[in-house]
């Protein structure tokens, strides 16, 4: 029957479960790598086109001492576990043996779904590690998803651009986004960022990233800072320029604080990026916030190898991203994700 299915065009292998005897993998000869598992036994005597590999569960699992009480749901436990192991890059033979182990736990309890073990209750050798050997021998990594929570579509567009230009330096995380306008406390930019991130993780019950951007005038000791949104809404570009009349210092810095939490109730990490510039009468596209009145300093432009004397709004998005407050904090965040990924993934799953 397994051979007939292969002849009909099954691509990789046919697996037949055999109750207490484990399982059998049948595949075309030469279709896969040599089998090295001690839990397998290759037999190719009976048919020159196919090989049969007998699979048994790993030896010495703690539950094997318990009596078998009910085989209901064992096949589904095997299939579900097999899919989970394969999706993490475990080789077919090893995944099948581990899936036999999970199914053999399920027959030690009554019922179908109630008899399936939870991932955290699996014995060590059946656990899904962060890293598993994939079928080509390379290490494949488990990935996590972080939700970027913002109500601002322009921020999202810039971050998406930063991510897509960052493909060479991959991190084992995917970024999705949720459009939510979260309450922002009063306080320092750090306090506002921390509280907002905590609220987002609790609301979404997941790993989240938020970002808060401030525009800080040197002559005003850092104000409007985190309150720039309200000043911009209330006074507009001209009003923000007028606020500096009477001072001989029009310098300002743009600051982004990215806040990341691996989940509700978990620690919040902050990543700060700043770009120095000056406040000038509006020039360029009016698409995004205070971009038309912020002209980055010459040294900032030199560091990104871009034309000097333009406001953010006069630059291309890519040029802005080379030197922007947002890209600097994002770079720190990306470095954190790359260097602490194992710990973060553990925190996300705990
Ligand atoms: O939902 P969130 O992410 O909080 O989005 P927001 O629009 O409320 O943003 P902030 O609370 O960080 O407020 C910052 C203000 O600065 C504006 N802004 C943020 N980043 C900017 C940038 O790179 N260039 C120009 N304006 C920016 C933004 O439109 C807001 O008016
Ligand atoms: Mg906001």
PDB file of N, CA, C and O and ligand atoms in Angstrom, residues 148-152 155 158 180-182 184 196 211-214 226 228-229 232-233 288-291 312 320 325-326, ligand 1:
ATOM      1  N   UNK A 148       4.753  45.660  16.060  1.00  0.00           N
ATOM      2  CA  UNK A 148       5.060  47.088  16.172  1.00  0.00           C
ATOM      3  C   UNK A 148       3.743  47.825  16.342  1.00  0.00           C
ATOM      4  O   UNK A 148       2.900  47.819  15.451  1.00  0.00           O
ATOM      5  N   UNK A 149       3.557  48.414  17.519  1.00  0.00           N
ATOM      6  CA  UNK A 149       2.287  49.074  17.819  1.00  0.00           C
ATOM      7  C   UNK A 149       2.450  50.577  17.629  1.00  0.00           C
ATOM      8  O   UNK A 149       3.225  51.219  18.330  1.00  0.00           O
ATOM      9  N   UNK A 150       1.744  51.116  16.672  1.00  0.00           N
ATOM     10  CA  UNK A 150       1.794  52.555  16.426  1.00  0.00           C
ATOM     11  C   UNK A 150       0.508  53.010  15.766  1.00  0.00           C
ATOM     12  O   UNK A 150      -0.163  52.210  15.104  1.00  0.00           O
ATOM     13  N   UNK A 151       0.164  54.282  15.963  1.00  0.00           N
ATOM     14  CA  UNK A 151      -0.987  54.831  15.263  1.00  0.00           C
ATOM     15  C   UNK A 151      -0.534  55.670  14.087  1.00  0.00           C
ATOM     16  O   UNK A 151      -1.341  56.302  13.426  1.00  0.00           O
ATOM     17  N   UNK A 152       0.783  55.680  13.815  1.00  0.00           N
ATOM     18  CA  UNK A 152       1.343  56.598  12.821  1.00  0.00           C
ATOM     19  C   UNK A 152       1.839  55.843  11.591  1.00  0.00           C
ATOM     20  O   UNK A 152       2.829  55.113  11.656  1.00  0.00           O
ATOM     21  N   UNK A 155       5.588  56.408  10.438  1.00  0.00           N
ATOM     22  CA  UNK A 155       6.608  55.683  11.225  1.00  0.00           C
ATOM     23  C   UNK A 155       6.723  54.266  10.705  1.00  0.00           C
ATOM     24  O   UNK A 155       7.808  53.739  10.507  1.00  0.00           O
ATOM     25  N   UNK A 158       8.574  53.984   7.475  1.00  0.00           N
ATOM     26  CA  UNK A 158      10.036  54.113   7.620  1.00  0.00           C
ATOM     27  C   UNK A 158      10.643  52.862   8.221  1.00  0.00           C
ATOM     28  O   UNK A 158      11.697  52.401   7.805  1.00  0.00           O
ATOM     29  N   UNK A 180      -2.751  51.037  16.801  1.00  0.00           N
ATOM     30  CA  UNK A 180      -3.443  51.352  18.050  1.00  0.00           C
ATOM     31  C   UNK A 180      -2.942  52.696  18.527  1.00  0.00           C
ATOM     32  O   UNK A 180      -1.734  52.939  18.499  1.00  0.00           O
ATOM     33  N   UNK A 181      -3.821  53.563  18.956  1.00  0.00           N
ATOM     34  CA  UNK A 181      -3.371  54.819  19.543  1.00  0.00           C
ATOM     35  C   UNK A 181      -3.403  54.635  21.046  1.00  0.00           C
ATOM     36  O   UNK A 181      -4.462  54.563  21.648  1.00  0.00           O
ATOM     37  N   UNK A 182      -2.241  54.493  21.653  1.00  0.00           N
ATOM     38  CA  UNK A 182      -2.186  54.161  23.080  1.00  0.00           C
ATOM     39  C   UNK A 182      -2.085  55.414  23.928  1.00  0.00           C
ATOM     40  O   UNK A 182      -1.527  56.424  23.487  1.00  0.00           O
ATOM     41  N   UNK A 184      -0.562  58.017  26.392  1.00  0.00           N
ATOM     42  CA  UNK A 184       0.827  58.334  26.722  1.00  0.00           C
ATOM     43  C   UNK A 184       0.829  59.154  27.998  1.00  0.00           C
ATOM     44  O   UNK A 184       0.213  60.207  28.081  1.00  0.00           O
ATOM     45  N   UNK A 196       4.116  53.015  27.909  1.00  0.00           N
ATOM     46  CA  UNK A 196       3.332  52.739  26.702  1.00  0.00           C
ATOM     47  C   UNK A 196       3.574  51.310  26.223  1.00  0.00           C
ATOM     48  O   UNK A 196       2.650  50.595  25.826  1.00  0.00           O
ATOM     49  N   UNK A 211       7.393  52.897  19.610  1.00  0.00           N
ATOM     50  CA  UNK A 211       8.451  53.895  19.479  1.00  0.00           C
ATOM     51  C   UNK A 211       7.866  55.276  19.686  1.00  0.00           C
ATOM     52  O   UNK A 211       6.726  55.554  19.316  1.00  0.00           O
ATOM     53  N   UNK A 212       8.634  56.104  20.375  1.00  0.00           N
ATOM     54  CA  UNK A 212       8.194  57.463  20.654  1.00  0.00           C
ATOM     55  C   UNK A 212       9.242  58.426  20.184  1.00  0.00           C
ATOM     56  O   UNK A 212      10.420  58.227  20.432  1.00  0.00           O
ATOM     57  N   UNK A 213       8.778  59.443  19.498  1.00  0.00           N
ATOM     58  CA  UNK A 213       9.710  60.398  18.924  1.00  0.00           C
ATOM     59  C   UNK A 213       9.509  61.763  19.556  1.00  0.00           C
ATOM     60  O   UNK A 213       8.375  62.217  19.714  1.00  0.00           O
ATOM     61  N   UNK A 214      10.603  62.378  19.931  1.00  0.00           N
ATOM     62  CA  UNK A 214      10.579  63.705  20.551  1.00  0.00           C
ATOM     63  C   UNK A 214      11.363  64.664  19.679  1.00  0.00           C
ATOM     64  O   UNK A 214      12.303  64.254  18.991  1.00  0.00           O
ATOM     65  N   UNK A 226       8.825  65.181  24.275  1.00  0.00           N
ATOM     66  CA  UNK A 226       7.820  64.153  23.988  1.00  0.00           C
ATOM     67  C   UNK A 226       6.455  64.760  23.667  1.00  0.00           C
ATOM     68  O   UNK A 226       5.565  64.068  23.180  1.00  0.00           O
ATOM     69  N   UNK A 228       5.865  67.107  21.482  1.00  0.00           N
ATOM     70  CA  UNK A 228       5.937  67.768  20.180  1.00  0.00           C
ATOM     71  C   UNK A 228       4.654  67.598  19.369  1.00  0.00           C
ATOM     72  O   UNK A 228       4.234  68.507  18.651  1.00  0.00           O
ATOM     73  N   UNK A 229       4.015  66.435  19.529  1.00  0.00           N
ATOM     74  CA  UNK A 229       2.810  66.181  18.735  1.00  0.00           C
ATOM     75  C   UNK A 229       1.767  67.272  18.991  1.00  0.00           C
ATOM     76  O   UNK A 229       1.140  67.787  18.057  1.00  0.00           O
ATOM     77  N   UNK A 232       2.944  70.670  17.665  1.00  0.00           N
ATOM     78  CA  UNK A 232       2.838  70.709  16.202  1.00  0.00           C
ATOM     79  C   UNK A 232       1.373  70.889  15.793  1.00  0.00           C
ATOM     80  O   UNK A 232       1.054  71.722  14.935  1.00  0.00           O
ATOM     81  N   UNK A 233       0.483  70.113  16.453  1.00  0.00           N
ATOM     82  CA  UNK A 233      -0.950  70.230  16.129  1.00  0.00           C
ATOM     83  C   UNK A 233      -1.451  71.636  16.447  1.00  0.00           C
ATOM     84  O   UNK A 233      -2.254  72.208  15.704  1.00  0.00           O
ATOM     85  N   UNK A 288       5.096  64.332   6.484  1.00  0.00           N
ATOM     86  CA  UNK A 288       5.354  63.696   7.771  1.00  0.00           C
ATOM     87  C   UNK A 288       5.771  64.718   8.821  1.00  0.00           C
ATOM     88  O   UNK A 288       6.879  65.284   8.779  1.00  0.00           O
ATOM     89  N   UNK A 289       4.852  64.920   9.783  1.00  0.00           N
ATOM     90  CA  UNK A 289       5.131  65.684  11.007  1.00  0.00           C
ATOM     91  C   UNK A 289       5.971  66.938  10.803  1.00  0.00           C
ATOM     92  O   UNK A 289       5.680  67.793   9.950  1.00  0.00           O
ATOM     93  N   UNK A 290       7.044  67.041  11.584  1.00  0.00           N
ATOM     94  CA  UNK A 290       7.897  68.232  11.583  1.00  0.00           C
ATOM     95  C   UNK A 290       9.096  68.098  10.642  1.00  0.00           C
ATOM     96  O   UNK A 290      10.020  68.913  10.692  1.00  0.00           O
ATOM     97  N   UNK A 291       9.085  67.091   9.762  1.00  0.00           N
ATOM     98  CA  UNK A 291      10.185  66.907   8.795  1.00  0.00           C
ATOM     99  C   UNK A 291      10.576  68.204   8.062  1.00  0.00           C
ATOM    100  O   UNK A 291      11.763  68.482   7.891  1.00  0.00           O
ATOM    101  N   UNK A 312      14.777  67.283   6.497  1.00  0.00           N
ATOM    102  CA  UNK A 312      14.360  65.873   6.329  1.00  0.00           C
ATOM    103  C   UNK A 312      13.351  65.751   5.180  1.00  0.00           C
ATOM    104  O   UNK A 312      13.378  64.802   4.399  1.00  0.00           O
ATOM    105  N   UNK A 320      17.072  60.037   4.356  1.00  0.00           N
ATOM    106  CA  UNK A 320      16.668  60.319   5.748  1.00  0.00           C
ATOM    107  C   UNK A 320      17.005  59.114   6.632  1.00  0.00           C
ATOM    108  O   UNK A 320      17.557  59.264   7.725  1.00  0.00           O
ATOM    109  N   UNK A 325      17.176  59.812  13.471  1.00  0.00           N
ATOM    110  CA  UNK A 325      16.980  59.389  14.864  1.00  0.00           C
ATOM    111  C   UNK A 325      16.374  57.986  14.903  1.00  0.00           C
ATOM    112  O   UNK A 325      16.790  57.133  15.673  1.00  0.00           O
ATOM    113  N   UNK A 326      15.396  57.739  14.015  1.00  0.00           N
ATOM    114  CA  UNK A 326      14.698  56.439  14.012  1.00  0.00           C
ATOM    115  C   UNK A 326      15.642  55.316  13.611  1.00  0.00           C
ATOM    116  O   UNK A 326      15.670  54.254  14.232  1.00  0.00           O
TER     117      UNK A 326
HETATM  118  O1  LIG B   1       1.142  55.897  17.814  1.00  0.00           O
HETATM  119  P1  LIG B   1       2.490  56.503  17.977  1.00  0.00           P
HETATM  120  O2  LIG B   1       3.601  55.591  17.544  1.00  0.00           O
HETATM  121  O3  LIG B   1       2.722  57.134  19.330  1.00  0.00           O
HETATM  122  O4  LIG B   1       2.547  57.697  16.874  1.00  0.00           O
HETATM  123  P2  LIG B   1       2.403  59.262  17.104  1.00  0.00           P
HETATM  124  O5  LIG B   1       2.083  59.889  15.784  1.00  0.00           O
HETATM  125  O6  LIG B   1       1.479  59.537  18.258  1.00  0.00           O
HETATM  126  O7  LIG B   1       3.884  59.683  17.449  1.00  0.00           O
HETATM  127  P3  LIG B   1       4.605  60.152  18.811  1.00  0.00           P
HETATM  128  O8  LIG B   1       3.711  59.898  19.991  1.00  0.00           O
HETATM  129  O9  LIG B   1       5.970  59.562  18.827  1.00  0.00           O
HETATM  130  O10 LIG B   1       4.671  61.711  18.558  1.00  0.00           O
HETATM  131  C1  LIG B   1       5.691  62.280  17.806  1.00  0.00           C
HETATM  132  C2  LIG B   1       5.218  63.390  16.924  1.00  0.00           C
HETATM  133  O11 LIG B   1       6.310  63.640  16.021  1.00  0.00           O
HETATM  134  C3  LIG B   1       5.940  63.326  14.693  1.00  0.00           C
HETATM  135  N1  LIG B   1       7.040  62.525  14.148  1.00  0.00           N
HETATM  136  C4  LIG B   1       7.477  61.315  14.582  1.00  0.00           C
HETATM  137  N2  LIG B   1       8.541  60.932  13.889  1.00  0.00           N
HETATM  138  C5  LIG B   1       8.794  61.903  12.992  1.00  0.00           C
HETATM  139  C6  LIG B   1       9.747  62.077  11.991  1.00  0.00           C
HETATM  140  O12 LIG B   1      10.693  61.161  11.756  1.00  0.00           O
HETATM  141  N3  LIG B   1       9.704  63.179  11.242  1.00  0.00           N
HETATM  142  C7  LIG B   1       8.761  64.117  11.456  1.00  0.00           C
HETATM  143  N4  LIG B   1       7.806  64.024  12.364  1.00  0.00           N
HETATM  144  C8  LIG B   1       7.828  62.933  13.151  1.00  0.00           C
HETATM  145  C9  LIG B   1       4.653  62.532  14.763  1.00  0.00           C
HETATM  146  O13 LIG B   1       3.859  62.758  13.613  1.00  0.00           O
HETATM  147  C10 LIG B   1       4.031  63.114  16.034  1.00  0.00           C
HETATM  148  O14 LIG B   1       3.400  64.329  15.750  1.00  0.00           O
END
